[in-house]
Short mmCIF file of C-alpha atoms in Angstrom, two decimals:
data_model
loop_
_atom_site.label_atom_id
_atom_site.label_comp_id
_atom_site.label_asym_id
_atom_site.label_seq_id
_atom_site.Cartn_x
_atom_site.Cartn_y
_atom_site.Cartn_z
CA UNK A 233 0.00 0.00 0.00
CA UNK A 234 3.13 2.05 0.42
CA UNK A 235 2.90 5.46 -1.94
CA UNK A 236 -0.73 4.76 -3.67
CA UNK A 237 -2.30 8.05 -4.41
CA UNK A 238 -5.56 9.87 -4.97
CA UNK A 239 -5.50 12.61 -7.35
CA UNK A 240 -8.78 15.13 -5.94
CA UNK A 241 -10.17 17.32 -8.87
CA UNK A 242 -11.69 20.44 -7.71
CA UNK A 243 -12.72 23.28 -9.90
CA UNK A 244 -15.98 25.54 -10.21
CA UNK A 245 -18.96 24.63 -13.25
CA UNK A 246 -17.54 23.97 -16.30
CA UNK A 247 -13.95 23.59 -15.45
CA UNK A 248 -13.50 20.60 -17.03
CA UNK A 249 -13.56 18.55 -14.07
CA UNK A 250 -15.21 15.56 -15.87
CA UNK A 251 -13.68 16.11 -19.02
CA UNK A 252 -10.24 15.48 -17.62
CA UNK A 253 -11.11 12.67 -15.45
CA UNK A 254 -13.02 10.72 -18.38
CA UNK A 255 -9.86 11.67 -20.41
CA UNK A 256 -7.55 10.26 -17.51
CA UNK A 257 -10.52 7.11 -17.36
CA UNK A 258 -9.53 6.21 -20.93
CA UNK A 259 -5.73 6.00 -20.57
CA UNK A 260 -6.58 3.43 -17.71
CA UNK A 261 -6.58 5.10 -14.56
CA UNK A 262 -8.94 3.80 -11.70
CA UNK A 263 -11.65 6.18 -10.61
CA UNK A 264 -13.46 7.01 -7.60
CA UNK A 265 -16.97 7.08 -8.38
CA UNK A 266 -19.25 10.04 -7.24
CA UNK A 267 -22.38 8.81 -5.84
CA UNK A 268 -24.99 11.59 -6.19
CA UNK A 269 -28.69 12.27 -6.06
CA UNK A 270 -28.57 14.55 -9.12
CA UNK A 271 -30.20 13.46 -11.94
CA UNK A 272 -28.14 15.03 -14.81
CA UNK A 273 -30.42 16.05 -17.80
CA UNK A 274 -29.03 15.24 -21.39
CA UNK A 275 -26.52 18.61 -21.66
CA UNK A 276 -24.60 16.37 -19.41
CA UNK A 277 -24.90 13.04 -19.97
CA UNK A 278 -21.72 12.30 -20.49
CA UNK A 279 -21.26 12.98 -16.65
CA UNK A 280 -23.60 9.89 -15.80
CA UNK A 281 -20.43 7.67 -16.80
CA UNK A 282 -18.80 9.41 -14.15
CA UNK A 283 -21.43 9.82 -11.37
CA UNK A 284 -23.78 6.86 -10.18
CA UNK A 285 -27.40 8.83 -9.50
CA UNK A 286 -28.95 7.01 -6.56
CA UNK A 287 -32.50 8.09 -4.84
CA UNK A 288 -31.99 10.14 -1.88
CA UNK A 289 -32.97 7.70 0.92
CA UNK A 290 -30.27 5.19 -0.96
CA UNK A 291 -28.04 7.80 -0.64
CA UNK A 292 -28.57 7.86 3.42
CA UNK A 293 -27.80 4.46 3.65
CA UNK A 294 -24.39 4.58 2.29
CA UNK A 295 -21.12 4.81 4.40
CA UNK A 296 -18.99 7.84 3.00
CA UNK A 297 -15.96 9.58 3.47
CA UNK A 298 -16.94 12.51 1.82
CA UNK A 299 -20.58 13.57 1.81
CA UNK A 300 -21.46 17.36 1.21
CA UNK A 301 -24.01 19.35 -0.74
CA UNK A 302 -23.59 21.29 -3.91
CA UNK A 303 -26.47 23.31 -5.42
CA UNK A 304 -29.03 21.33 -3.29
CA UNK A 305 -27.77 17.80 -4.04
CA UNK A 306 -25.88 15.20 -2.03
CA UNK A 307 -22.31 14.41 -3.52
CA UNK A 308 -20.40 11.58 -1.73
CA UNK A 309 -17.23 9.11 -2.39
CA UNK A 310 -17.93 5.40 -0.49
CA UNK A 311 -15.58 3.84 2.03
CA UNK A 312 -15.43 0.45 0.32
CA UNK A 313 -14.53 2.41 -2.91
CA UNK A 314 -11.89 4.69 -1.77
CA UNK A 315 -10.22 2.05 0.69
CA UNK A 316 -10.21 0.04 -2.29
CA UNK A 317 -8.63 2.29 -4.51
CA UNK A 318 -6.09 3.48 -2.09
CA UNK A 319 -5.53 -0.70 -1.19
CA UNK A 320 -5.22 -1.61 -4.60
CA UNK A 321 -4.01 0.91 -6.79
CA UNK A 322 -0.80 3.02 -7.19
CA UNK A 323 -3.17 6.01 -8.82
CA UNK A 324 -6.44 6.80 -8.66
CA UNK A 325 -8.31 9.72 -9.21
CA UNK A 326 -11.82 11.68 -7.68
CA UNK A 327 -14.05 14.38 -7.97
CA UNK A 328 -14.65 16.87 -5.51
CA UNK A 329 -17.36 19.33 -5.77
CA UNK A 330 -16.18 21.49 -3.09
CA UNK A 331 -12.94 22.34 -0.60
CA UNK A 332 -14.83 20.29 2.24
CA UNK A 333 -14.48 17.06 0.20
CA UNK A 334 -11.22 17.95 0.13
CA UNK A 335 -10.71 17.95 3.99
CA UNK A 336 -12.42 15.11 4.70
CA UNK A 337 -10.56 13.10 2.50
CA UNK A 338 -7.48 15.00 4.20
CA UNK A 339 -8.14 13.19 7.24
CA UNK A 340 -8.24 9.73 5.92
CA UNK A 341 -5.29 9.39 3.78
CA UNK A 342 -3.86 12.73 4.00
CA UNK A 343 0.17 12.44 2.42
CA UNK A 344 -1.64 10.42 -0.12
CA UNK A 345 -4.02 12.56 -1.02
CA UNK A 346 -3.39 15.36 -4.20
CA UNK A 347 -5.91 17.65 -5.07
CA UNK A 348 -5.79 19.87 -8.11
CA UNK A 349 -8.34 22.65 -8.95
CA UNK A 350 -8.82 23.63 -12.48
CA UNK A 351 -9.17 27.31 -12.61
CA UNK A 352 -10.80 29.75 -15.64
CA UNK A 353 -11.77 32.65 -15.86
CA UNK A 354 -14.86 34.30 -16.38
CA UNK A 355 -15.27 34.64 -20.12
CA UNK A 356 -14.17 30.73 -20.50
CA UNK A 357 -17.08 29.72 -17.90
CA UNK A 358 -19.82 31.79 -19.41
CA UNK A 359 -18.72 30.35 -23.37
CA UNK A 360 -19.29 27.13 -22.11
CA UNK A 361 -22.17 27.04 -20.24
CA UNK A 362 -23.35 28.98 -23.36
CA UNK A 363 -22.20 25.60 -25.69
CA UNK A 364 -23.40 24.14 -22.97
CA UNK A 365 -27.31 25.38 -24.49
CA UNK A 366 -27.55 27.08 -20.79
CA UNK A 367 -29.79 30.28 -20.72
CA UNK A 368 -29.52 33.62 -19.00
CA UNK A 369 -31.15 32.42 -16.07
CA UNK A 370 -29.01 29.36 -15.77
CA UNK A 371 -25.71 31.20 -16.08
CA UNK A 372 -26.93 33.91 -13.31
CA UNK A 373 -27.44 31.15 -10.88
CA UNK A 374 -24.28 29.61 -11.28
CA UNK A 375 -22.49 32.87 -11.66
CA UNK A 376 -24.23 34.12 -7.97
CA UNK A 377 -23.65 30.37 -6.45
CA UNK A 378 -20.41 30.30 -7.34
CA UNK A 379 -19.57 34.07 -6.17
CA UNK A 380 -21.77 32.66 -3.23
CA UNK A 381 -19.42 29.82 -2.05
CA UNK A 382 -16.59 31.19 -3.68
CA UNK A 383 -15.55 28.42 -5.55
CA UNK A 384 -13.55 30.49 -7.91
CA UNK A 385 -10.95 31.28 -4.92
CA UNK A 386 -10.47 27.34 -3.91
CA UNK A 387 -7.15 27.26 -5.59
CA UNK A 388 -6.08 28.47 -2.09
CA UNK A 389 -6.70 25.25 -0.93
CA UNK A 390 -5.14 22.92 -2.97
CA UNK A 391 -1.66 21.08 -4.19
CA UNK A 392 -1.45 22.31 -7.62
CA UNK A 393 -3.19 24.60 -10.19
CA UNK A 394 -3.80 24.02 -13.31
CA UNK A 395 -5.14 26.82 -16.01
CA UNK A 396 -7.87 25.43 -18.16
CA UNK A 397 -8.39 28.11 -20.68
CA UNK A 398 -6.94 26.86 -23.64
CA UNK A 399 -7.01 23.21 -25.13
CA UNK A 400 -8.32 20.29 -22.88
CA UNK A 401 -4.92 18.58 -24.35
CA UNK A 402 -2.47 21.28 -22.76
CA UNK A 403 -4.33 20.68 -19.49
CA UNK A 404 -4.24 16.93 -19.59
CA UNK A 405 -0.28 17.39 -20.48
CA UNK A 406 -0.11 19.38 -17.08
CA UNK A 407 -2.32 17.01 -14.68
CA UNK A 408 -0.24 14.13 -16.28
CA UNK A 409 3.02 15.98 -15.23
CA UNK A 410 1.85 16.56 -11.59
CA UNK A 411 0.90 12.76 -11.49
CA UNK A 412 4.45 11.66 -12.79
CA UNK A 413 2.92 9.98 -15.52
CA UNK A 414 5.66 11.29 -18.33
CA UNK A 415 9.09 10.04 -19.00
CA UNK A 416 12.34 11.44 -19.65
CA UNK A 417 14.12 11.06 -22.13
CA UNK A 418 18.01 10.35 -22.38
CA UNK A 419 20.14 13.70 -22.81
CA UNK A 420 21.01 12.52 -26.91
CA UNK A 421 17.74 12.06 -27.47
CA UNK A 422 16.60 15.27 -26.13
CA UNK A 423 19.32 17.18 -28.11
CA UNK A 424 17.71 15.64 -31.33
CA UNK A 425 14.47 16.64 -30.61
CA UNK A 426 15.09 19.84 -30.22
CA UNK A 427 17.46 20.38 -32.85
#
């Protein structure tokens, strides 16, 4: 068990939170899932392969680790899963919806534990709740939550930032760097690279 470690995502709506994680999903890495009782409508389906919807009395039976609330819904990582995936494998990755996940998971496996927010700025998170097919409405209330629970300052709180403004690839480059995941190469072949 000796060095396994969870990498936490954190980051405010539309991030990318999900998008990196499925990206990190398909190169093999084991995930944490997110049990939830939001019901995501078809704008974000894709997040349903990433968060298992279960009925809110379900939900209260479960033993968790981390259990908070986002935007009126429960949000919670299982024991079983994430003693499982700190048992059993040398990287594995979560979701965090806010800092408090983060500090409860602190307390259970805290040297292990890495979080990473994924930070924008305003005219990125507006463009893509927009492609998103959000209206006005929508973006106001995410706009006032997040001001509300200031989710755009968490980066105080965490390991590493990473800027996710530009291509989805240059920010998977950067998470794969903090996770060690590249190799170098040998000083020749370096030199001939860059020649």
């Amino acid at each position: 068990m000796a060095n396994n470690k969870i990498y936490a995502f954190l980051g405010p709506h539309t991030s990318g939170k999900s998008t990196m994680v499925s990206q990190l999903v398909s190169m093999g890495i084991n995930y944490i899932p997110t049990i939830t009782t939001r019901v995501f409508d078809d704008r974000y389906a894709y997040k349903r392969k990433l968060y298992k919807t279960v009925k809110s009395k379900d939900y209260e039976n479960e033993k968790f680790i981390v259990n908070t609330t986002y935007q009126a819904h429960s949000y919670g990582l299982r024991k079983s899963d994430v003693l499982d995936a700190y048992q059993n494998h040398k990287i594995s990755i979560a979701i965090m919806q806010d800092v408090s996940g983060i500090k409860q998971l602190t307390k259970f496996i805290n040297q292990d534990l890495v979080s990473i927010f994924l930070m924008i700025d305003d005219e990125v998170f507006v463009d893509r709740m927009l492609r998103a097919g959000c209206s006005n409405d929508e973006i106001r209330y995410y706009v006032e939550t997040a001001d509300e629970t200031g989710e755009f300052d968490h980066w105080r709180d965490v390991d590493f930032v990473v800027k996710n403004t530009s291509t989805a690839r240059a920010a998977l480059e950067q998470i794969l760097a903090i996770m060690g995941l590249v190799t170098l190469v040998p000083q020749s072949d370096f030199d001939f690279l860059v020649k």
